[in-house]
Amino acid sequence: MTALQPTIATSGTNAESTAADRAYVFHSWSAQAQISPLPVAGGEGSTFWDNEGNRYLDFSSQLVNLNLGHQHPRLVQAIIDQAQRLCTVAPAFANDVRTEAARMILERAPGDLSRVFFTSGGAEANENAVRMARSHTGRHKILSTYRSYHGATGTAIAMTGEPRRWSGESGAHGIVHFFGPYLYRSAFHSTTEAQECERALQHLTTVVEMEGPATVAAIVLEPVVGTNGVLVPPAGYLAGVRELCDRYGILLVADEVMVGFGRIGEWFAVDHWDVAPDLITFAKGVNSGYVPLGGVVISERVAASFADRAFPGGLTYSGHPLACAVAVESMKVFADDGIPARARRLGEDIIRPALEDMATRHPSVGEVRGLGCFFALELVKNQATREPLVPFNAAGAAAAPMMEFAGACKANGVWPFVHFNRTHIAPPLVISEDELRTGLKGIDAALGVADQHVGI
Ligand SMILES: Cc1ncc(COP(=O)(O)O)c(C=O)c1O
């Protein structure tokens, strides 16, 4: 065994902590030699800081999970209290906080959703939702969209509709991709929201018919597409997908891992369109990620399928009491502080008008879209042709304009979410109005850097 040096946690310089990290830690989705992770020494609310005291407004909510911000005193206390009562218990036992977390989730869930299966995160939630759908229907195919992310495990990555799937899809079978609505870059040459809705539904209907409706177990989609663009569906789209599913006995699975629990201004994103899926998957915002938690909310009908035959799935940490205790407290904070309504109001009163104003002044802004505390600025080289500021899936030198923009945001004290040619505005839902305005000013100033790449 190699003798390892003790690490420098939060006491050294940024460079020392980053060097220690690079010596021992293997990071997600990264070329290990090319990254330089910023050491985070602490955080409070919407702000975090590094070892050298540089502070950042978190416009990314970490990985769009920190809905109640860093170190929320009620969530921290919930962990302490539960740790003193019972730190862990196997999934086969009944446990009071697990029961209460499930009850509270179901109290807010749409339609006839009536049971919760807990997982440790979003990918596992999608794995299990698909297993339930296949087992319930006796069918094997799953339809999911291009421009989606569903997680990094076997089936979840196969359902994913973006480059992270490419090297990880070899083992999964029966996954078929289709195009969802995206008017700005319409796959259907639409020019209006209504046309995009109608054509996207016609396309999906054709895909179902071509694949054989009796072979399709589920259609899985993000009600608002998250990482792949904050794509808000046109009015009528989700209702149309629901109708198509009902016509052919297909289950509708809403992946709300990123957009559930207040992000778009609703407890569940589907509530915005008043559509009830058969299964909803969740994680992230359910407890702001203080302790890993995810799950599947299950309709009465699907749950009944497993009344007298075993559900073929399980996880050691299913319904972990520390994670469930934070979820319970988080839902109480949501109710006490009116968090979903607050997210909606911040979006309409502050974020949307500020971004639309930026769009009039910055030639690099192609489109503004979003809901609640979840918006995207799509950056372009040319507003008329809509050529993206960087190519699809750009890396290295090709991605430099977006990296320069991100660097400018950080220099302005804002930690941005950047993906391909977009920046997403996804602050904690507890961000103060002043902080939100300050962060938006930082983004506005950084767009000057993106503007320099317009037309070249
Ligand atoms: C929509 C969606 N589904 C699933 C996942 C996977 O969740 P996890 O990383 O917790 O496995 C993510 C993660 O970003 C997501 O955004």
Coordinates of C-alpha atoms and ligand atoms in Angstrom, one line a residue:
M1 CA 0.0 0.0 0.0
T2 CA 1.3 3.5 -0.9
A3 CA 1.8 5.9 2.1
L4 CA -0.6 8.8 1.4
Q5 CA 0.0 12.3 2.6
P6 CA -2.7 13.9 4.7
T7 CA -4.9 16.1 2.7
I8 CA -5.3 19.8 3.1
A9 CA -9.0 20.3 3.5
T10 CA -10.0 23.9 3.8
S11 CA -7.0 25.4 5.5
G12 CA -4.5 25.6 2.6
T13 CA -4.5 27.7 -0.5
N14 CA -6.8 26.9 -3.4
A15 CA -3.8 25.5 -5.3
E16 CA -2.9 23.2 -2.4
S17 CA -6.4 21.8 -2.0
T18 CA -6.8 21.3 -5.7
A19 CA -3.4 19.5 -5.9
A20 CA -4.5 17.2 -3.1
D21 CA -7.8 16.5 -4.9
R22 CA -5.9 15.7 -8.1
A23 CA -3.7 13.3 -6.2
Y24 CA -6.6 11.1 -4.9
V25 CA -10.0 11.8 -6.4
F26 CA -11.4 10.6 -9.7
H27 CA -14.1 12.9 -11.0
S28 CA -17.3 12.4 -13.0
W29 CA -17.5 12.9 -16.8
S30 CA -13.9 14.4 -16.9
A31 CA -10.5 13.9 -18.6
Q32 CA -8.7 13.6 -15.2
A33 CA -5.6 15.4 -16.3
Q34 CA -7.5 18.4 -17.7
I35 CA -9.5 19.5 -14.7
S36 CA -8.8 21.8 -11.8
P37 CA -11.7 21.6 -9.3
L38 CA -12.2 24.7 -7.2
P39 CA -12.0 23.8 -3.5
V40 CA -15.2 24.9 -1.7
A41 CA -14.6 25.8 1.9
G42 CA -18.1 26.6 2.9
G43 CA -21.5 27.9 1.9
E44 CA -24.6 29.7 3.2
G45 CA -27.9 30.2 1.4
S46 CA -27.2 31.0 -2.2
T47 CA -23.5 31.7 -1.8
F48 CA -20.4 29.5 -1.4
W49 CA -16.7 30.4 -1.0
D50 CA -13.4 28.9 -1.7
N51 CA -10.3 28.5 0.6
E52 CA -9.1 32.0 -0.2
G53 CA -12.4 33.7 0.6
N54 CA -13.6 34.3 -3.0
R55 CA -17.4 34.2 -2.9
Y56 CA -19.8 33.0 -5.6
L57 CA -23.5 33.4 -6.1
D58 CA -24.6 29.9 -7.0
F59 CA -26.6 30.3 -10.2
S60 CA -26.3 26.6 -10.8
S61 CA -27.6 25.4 -7.3
Q62 CA -24.7 23.0 -7.4
L63 CA -26.1 20.4 -9.9
V64 CA -29.5 22.0 -9.9
N65 CA -30.4 20.3 -6.7
L66 CA -29.7 22.8 -3.9
N67 CA -33.3 24.2 -3.9
L68 CA -33.2 25.4 -0.3
G69 CA -29.6 26.7 -0.5
H70 CA -26.5 25.8 1.6
Q71 CA -26.7 25.0 5.3
H72 CA -30.4 25.7 5.8
P73 CA -30.7 25.6 9.6
R74 CA -33.9 23.5 9.6
L75 CA -32.4 20.9 7.3
V76 CA -29.2 20.7 9.2
Q77 CA -31.1 20.3 12.4
A78 CA -33.3 17.6 10.9
I79 CA -30.1 15.6 10.1
I80 CA -28.8 16.1 13.6
D81 CA -32.1 15.1 15.2
Q82 CA -32.5 12.0 13.0
A83 CA -28.8 11.0 13.5
Q84 CA -29.4 11.0 17.3
R85 CA -32.6 8.9 16.9
L86 CA -31.6 6.3 14.2
C87 CA -29.0 6.7 11.6
T88 CA -29.8 3.8 9.4
V89 CA -32.3 0.9 9.0
A90 CA -32.7 -1.7 6.3
P91 CA -35.4 -1.2 3.7
A92 CA -37.5 -4.2 4.8
F93 CA -38.4 -2.5 8.1
A94 CA -41.1 0.1 8.5
N95 CA -39.6 3.4 9.5
D96 CA -41.5 6.5 10.7
V97 CA -39.6 9.2 8.7
R98 CA -39.7 7.1 5.5
T99 CA -43.4 6.7 5.9
E100 CA -43.9 10.4 6.5
A101 CA -41.7 11.4 3.5
A102 CA -43.8 9.1 1.3
R103 CA -47.1 10.4 2.7
M104 CA -46.0 14.0 2.2
I105 CA -44.9 13.4 -1.4
L106 CA -48.2 11.7 -2.2
E107 CA -50.2 14.5 -0.6
R108 CA -48.8 16.8 -3.3
A109 CA -48.7 14.3 -6.2
P110 CA -51.2 14.5 -9.1
G111 CA -53.7 11.9 -10.3
D112 CA -53.9 8.5 -8.6
L113 CA -50.3 8.3 -7.6
S114 CA -50.4 6.3 -4.4
R115 CA -47.0 4.8 -3.4
V116 CA -43.4 5.9 -3.3
F117 CA -40.4 3.6 -4.0
F118 CA -37.2 5.3 -2.6
T119 CA -33.8 5.2 -4.3
S120 CA -30.5 6.9 -3.6
G121 CA -30.7 9.2 -6.7
G122 CA -32.2 10.0 -10.1
A123 CA -30.6 7.4 -12.3
E124 CA -31.7 4.6 -9.9
A125 CA -35.2 6.1 -9.9
N126 CA -35.4 5.9 -13.7
E127 CA -33.9 2.4 -13.7
N128 CA -36.7 1.3 -11.4
A129 CA -39.5 3.2 -13.1
V130 CA -38.6 1.4 -16.4
R131 CA -38.5 -2.0 -14.6
M132 CA -41.9 -1.3 -13.1
A133 CA -43.3 -0.2 -16.5
R134 CA -41.9 -3.3 -18.3
S135 CA -43.1 -5.7 -15.7
H136 CA -46.5 -4.0 -15.4
T137 CA -47.3 -3.9 -19.1
G138 CA -45.4 -7.1 -20.2
R139 CA -43.9 -5.0 -23.0
H140 CA -40.2 -4.2 -23.5
K141 CA -39.8 -1.0 -25.5
I142 CA -39.2 2.4 -24.0
L143 CA -39.5 5.7 -25.9
S144 CA -37.5 8.7 -24.8
T145 CA -36.4 12.0 -26.4
Y146 CA -33.3 13.2 -28.0
R147 CA -31.9 16.1 -26.0
S148 CA -32.5 14.5 -22.7
Y149 CA -30.5 13.2 -19.7
H150 CA -31.9 10.4 -17.5
G151 CA -28.8 9.3 -15.5
A152 CA -25.6 7.4 -15.8
T153 CA -26.6 3.8 -15.0
G154 CA -27.3 1.1 -17.6
T155 CA -30.9 1.8 -18.7
A156 CA -30.9 5.5 -17.7
I157 CA -27.9 6.3 -19.9
A158 CA -29.4 4.3 -22.8
M159 CA -32.6 6.4 -22.5
T160 CA -30.5 9.6 -22.5
G161 CA -30.7 11.5 -25.7
E162 CA -27.3 13.3 -25.8
P163 CA -23.6 12.6 -26.2
R164 CA -23.1 11.1 -22.7
R165 CA -25.0 8.1 -24.0
W166 CA -22.7 7.4 -26.9
S167 CA -20.1 5.2 -25.2
G168 CA -22.5 3.7 -22.6
E169 CA -25.4 2.2 -24.5
S170 CA -24.0 -1.1 -25.7
G171 CA -25.9 -3.3 -23.2
A172 CA -29.5 -1.9 -23.2
H173 CA -32.2 -3.1 -25.6
G174 CA -35.5 -1.8 -26.7
I175 CA -34.9 2.0 -26.3
V176 CA -36.1 4.2 -29.1
H177 CA -35.5 7.9 -29.3
F178 CA -37.9 10.6 -30.7
F179 CA -37.8 14.4 -31.1
G180 CA -39.7 16.5 -28.5
P181 CA -40.9 20.0 -29.1
Y182 CA -38.1 22.7 -29.4
L183 CA -39.4 25.6 -31.5
Y184 CA -36.2 27.5 -31.7
R185 CA -34.5 24.6 -33.4
S186 CA -37.6 22.8 -34.6
A187 CA -37.1 19.3 -36.0
F188 CA -40.4 19.8 -37.8
H189 CA -39.7 23.2 -39.5
S190 CA -42.5 24.8 -37.4
T191 CA -42.8 28.5 -37.0
T192 CA -45.3 28.7 -34.1
E193 CA -45.8 27.0 -30.8
A194 CA -49.1 25.6 -31.9
Q195 CA -47.5 24.1 -35.0
E196 CA -44.6 22.7 -33.0
C197 CA -47.0 21.0 -30.6
E198 CA -49.1 19.5 -33.3
R199 CA -46.1 18.3 -35.4
A200 CA -44.2 16.9 -32.4
L201 CA -47.3 14.9 -31.4
Q202 CA -47.8 13.7 -34.9
H203 CA -44.2 12.6 -35.1
L204 CA -44.4 10.7 -31.7
T205 CA -47.7 9.1 -32.9
T206 CA -45.9 7.9 -36.0
V207 CA -42.9 6.5 -34.0
V208 CA -45.3 4.6 -31.7
E209 CA -47.2 3.2 -34.8
M210 CA -43.9 2.2 -36.5
E211 CA -42.5 0.6 -33.4
G212 CA -45.7 -1.3 -32.7
P213 CA -47.9 0.1 -29.9
A214 CA -48.3 -3.3 -28.3
T215 CA -44.5 -3.5 -27.8
V216 CA -44.2 -0.1 -26.1
A217 CA -44.1 -0.2 -22.2
A218 CA -43.5 3.5 -21.6
I219 CA -42.8 7.0 -22.9
V220 CA -40.3 8.6 -20.6
L221 CA -39.7 12.4 -20.8
E222 CA -38.6 15.4 -18.8
P223 CA -41.7 17.6 -18.5
V224 CA -39.3 20.6 -18.9
V225 CA -36.0 19.3 -20.4
G226 CA -33.3 20.2 -18.0
T227 CA -29.5 20.0 -18.8
N228 CA -30.3 19.8 -22.5
G229 CA -31.8 23.2 -22.8
V230 CA -34.6 24.2 -20.4
L231 CA -37.0 23.2 -23.2
V232 CA -40.5 24.2 -22.0
P233 CA -43.2 22.3 -24.0
P234 CA -45.9 24.2 -25.8
A235 CA -49.4 24.2 -24.3
G236 CA -51.1 20.9 -25.1
Y237 CA -48.0 18.8 -25.7
L238 CA -48.0 16.9 -22.5
A239 CA -51.8 16.4 -22.6
G240 CA -51.3 15.1 -26.1
V241 CA -48.7 12.6 -25.0
R242 CA -50.9 11.5 -22.1
E243 CA -53.8 10.9 -24.6
L244 CA -51.5 8.9 -26.9
C245 CA -50.4 6.8 -24.0
D246 CA -54.0 6.1 -22.9
R247 CA -54.9 5.2 -26.5
Y248 CA -52.3 2.4 -26.6
G249 CA -52.0 1.3 -23.0
I250 CA -48.5 2.9 -22.7
L251 CA -47.3 4.3 -19.4
L252 CA -46.3 7.9 -19.1
V253 CA -43.2 8.4 -17.0
A254 CA -42.3 12.0 -16.1
D255 CA -38.6 12.4 -15.1
E256 CA -38.8 15.2 -12.6
V257 CA -35.4 14.7 -11.2
M258 CA -34.3 18.2 -12.1
V259 CA -37.6 20.1 -12.4
G260 CA -39.6 18.6 -9.5
F261 CA -39.9 20.2 -6.1
G262 CA -40.3 23.8 -6.9
R263 CA -37.7 24.4 -9.6
I264 CA -40.2 25.7 -12.2
G265 CA -42.7 27.1 -9.6
E266 CA -44.7 23.9 -8.9
W267 CA -44.4 21.1 -6.5
F268 CA -44.4 18.8 -9.5
A269 CA -43.6 20.2 -13.0
V270 CA -46.5 18.4 -14.6
D271 CA -48.9 20.4 -12.5
H272 CA -48.1 23.4 -14.7
W273 CA -50.0 21.6 -17.5
D274 CA -52.4 19.7 -15.2
V275 CA -51.2 16.3 -16.5
A276 CA -51.0 13.2 -14.4
P277 CA -48.3 10.6 -15.3
D278 CA -48.4 7.0 -14.3
L279 CA -44.9 7.2 -12.7
I280 CA -42.9 10.3 -11.6
T281 CA -39.2 10.0 -10.9
F282 CA -37.6 12.5 -8.5
A283 CA -34.3 13.2 -6.6
K284 CA -32.3 16.4 -6.2
G285 CA -34.7 19.0 -5.0
V286 CA -36.7 16.6 -2.8
N287 CA -34.2 17.3 0.0
S288 CA -31.7 19.7 -1.7
G289 CA -29.2 16.8 -1.8
Y290 CA -28.2 17.2 1.8
V291 CA -28.3 13.4 2.0
P292 CA -28.7 11.4 -1.3
L293 CA -32.3 10.6 -2.1
G294 CA -34.5 9.8 -5.1
G295 CA -37.5 7.7 -5.9
V296 CA -40.5 6.7 -8.1
V297 CA -44.0 7.9 -7.3
I298 CA -46.3 5.1 -8.5
S299 CA -49.9 5.1 -9.6
E300 CA -52.4 2.9 -7.9
R301 CA -52.7 0.7 -11.0
V302 CA -49.0 0.0 -11.4
A303 CA -48.6 -0.5 -7.6
A304 CA -51.5 -3.0 -7.7
S305 CA -49.5 -5.1 -10.3
F306 CA -47.1 -5.9 -7.5
A307 CA -49.6 -6.7 -4.8
D308 CA -49.3 -10.5 -5.1
R309 CA -46.0 -10.8 -7.0
A310 CA -42.7 -9.4 -5.9
F311 CA -41.4 -6.3 -7.4
P312 CA -38.0 -7.3 -8.9
G313 CA -35.9 -4.5 -7.5
G314 CA -34.4 -3.1 -4.3
L315 CA -31.5 -1.1 -2.8
T316 CA -29.7 -1.3 0.5
Y317 CA -30.3 2.4 1.1
S318 CA -33.9 2.6 -0.2
G319 CA -35.6 5.1 2.1
H320 CA -32.6 5.9 4.2
P321 CA -33.8 7.6 7.4
L322 CA -31.3 10.5 7.3
A323 CA -32.3 11.3 3.7
C324 CA -36.0 10.9 4.4
A325 CA -35.8 13.1 7.6
V326 CA -34.3 15.9 5.5
A327 CA -37.0 15.4 2.8
V328 CA -39.7 15.7 5.4
E329 CA -38.3 18.9 6.8
S330 CA -37.6 20.3 3.4
M331 CA -41.3 19.8 2.4
K332 CA -42.3 21.5 5.6
V333 CA -40.1 24.5 4.7
F334 CA -41.6 24.5 1.2
A335 CA -45.1 24.7 2.7
D336 CA -44.2 27.2 5.5
D337 CA -42.3 29.6 3.2
G338 CA -44.5 29.1 0.0
I339 CA -41.4 28.1 -1.9
P340 CA -43.0 27.0 -5.3
A341 CA -45.0 30.2 -5.5
R342 CA -41.9 32.2 -4.6
A343 CA -39.9 30.5 -7.4
R344 CA -42.7 31.3 -9.9
R345 CA -42.8 34.9 -8.8
L346 CA -39.0 35.4 -8.9
G347 CA -39.1 34.0 -12.4
E348 CA -41.8 36.2 -13.8
D349 CA -41.0 39.4 -11.8
I350 CA -37.2 39.4 -12.0
I351 CA -35.5 36.7 -14.1
R352 CA -37.6 36.8 -17.3
P353 CA -37.7 40.6 -17.6
A354 CA -33.9 40.9 -16.9
L355 CA -33.0 38.2 -19.4
E356 CA -35.4 39.6 -22.1
D357 CA -33.7 43.0 -21.5
M358 CA -30.3 41.4 -22.0
A359 CA -31.5 39.8 -25.2
T360 CA -32.3 43.3 -26.7
R361 CA -28.8 44.5 -25.9
H362 CA -26.5 41.5 -26.5
P363 CA -26.2 40.2 -30.1
S364 CA -25.0 36.8 -28.7
V365 CA -28.4 36.1 -27.1
G366 CA -30.5 34.0 -29.5
E367 CA -33.3 33.0 -27.2
V368 CA -34.6 33.4 -23.6
R369 CA -36.9 30.6 -22.3
G370 CA -37.9 29.1 -19.0
L371 CA -40.2 29.0 -16.0
G372 CA -39.9 29.7 -12.3
C373 CA -36.2 29.7 -11.2
F374 CA -35.1 27.8 -14.3
F375 CA -34.2 29.7 -17.5
A376 CA -31.8 29.3 -20.4
L377 CA -30.0 31.9 -22.5
E378 CA -29.2 30.3 -25.8
L379 CA -26.1 32.0 -27.2
V380 CA -25.5 32.3 -30.9
K381 CA -23.0 33.6 -33.4
N382 CA -25.7 35.1 -35.5
Q383 CA -29.3 35.9 -34.4
A384 CA -30.7 35.5 -37.9
T385 CA -29.2 32.1 -38.8
R386 CA -29.2 30.9 -35.1
E387 CA -25.8 29.3 -35.6
P388 CA -24.8 28.3 -32.0
L389 CA -21.9 30.2 -30.3
V390 CA -20.1 26.9 -30.1
P391 CA -20.8 23.7 -32.1
F392 CA -23.0 20.9 -30.7
N393 CA -20.9 18.9 -28.1
A394 CA -17.9 21.2 -28.5
A395 CA -14.8 20.5 -26.5
G396 CA -11.3 22.0 -26.1
A397 CA -10.6 25.0 -28.3
A398 CA -14.0 24.7 -30.0
A399 CA -15.7 25.4 -26.7
A400 CA -13.5 28.3 -25.8
P401 CA -16.1 31.1 -26.3
M402 CA -18.4 29.5 -23.7
M403 CA -15.4 28.9 -21.4
E404 CA -14.5 32.5 -21.7
F405 CA -18.1 33.5 -20.9
A406 CA -18.1 31.2 -17.8
G407 CA -14.7 32.6 -16.7
A408 CA -16.2 36.1 -16.9
C409 CA -19.2 35.1 -14.8
K410 CA -16.9 33.7 -12.1
A411 CA -14.8 36.8 -12.2
N412 CA -18.0 38.7 -11.6
G413 CA -18.8 36.5 -8.6
V414 CA -21.5 34.3 -10.2
W415 CA -21.1 30.5 -10.6
P416 CA -22.8 29.8 -13.9
F417 CA -24.3 26.6 -15.3
V418 CA -22.9 26.2 -18.8
H419 CA -23.8 23.4 -21.2
F420 CA -22.9 23.5 -24.9
N421 CA -24.0 27.0 -26.2
R422 CA -26.3 27.8 -23.3
T423 CA -26.1 29.2 -19.8
H424 CA -28.9 28.2 -17.5
I425 CA -30.2 30.4 -14.7
A426 CA -30.9 28.0 -11.8
P427 CA -30.3 29.7 -8.4
P428 CA -31.5 28.3 -5.1
L429 CA -35.3 29.0 -4.7
V430 CA -34.4 30.9 -1.5
I431 CA -32.2 33.4 -3.2
S432 CA -32.9 37.0 -2.0
E433 CA -34.2 39.5 -4.6
D434 CA -31.0 41.6 -4.1
E435 CA -28.8 38.6 -4.7
L436 CA -30.8 37.5 -7.7
R437 CA -30.4 41.0 -9.3
T438 CA -26.7 41.1 -8.4
G439 CA -26.1 37.7 -10.1
L440 CA -28.1 38.7 -13.2
K441 CA -26.0 41.8 -13.5
G442 CA -22.9 39.6 -13.4
I443 CA -24.3 37.5 -16.2
D444 CA -25.2 40.6 -18.2
A445 CA -21.7 41.9 -17.9
A446 CA -20.2 38.5 -18.9
L447 CA -22.3 38.5 -22.0
G448 CA -20.0 41.2 -23.3
V449 CA -17.4 38.5 -23.6
A450 CA -19.8 36.3 -25.6
D451 CA -20.7 39.2 -27.9
Q452 CA -17.1 39.4 -29.0
H453 CA -17.5 36.0 -30.7
V454 CA -20.6 37.1 -32.7
G455 CA -20.2 37.1 -36.4
I456 CA -16.7 35.5 -36.4
Ligands
LIG1 C1 -33.6 14.8 -15.6 C2 -32.6 14.0 -14.9 N1 -32.8 12.7 -14.7 C3 -32.0 11.9 -14.1 C4 -30.8 12.5 -13.6 C5 -29.8 11.6 -12.8 O1 -29.8 11.8 -11.5 P1 -28.6 11.3 -10.5 O2 -27.4 12.1 -11.0 O3 -29.0 11.6 -9.2 O4 -28.5 9.8 -10.8 C6 -30.5 13.8 -13.7 C7 -29.2 14.4 -13.2 O5 -28.9 15.5 -13.5 C8 -31.4 14.6 -14.4 O6 -31.2 15.9 -14.6

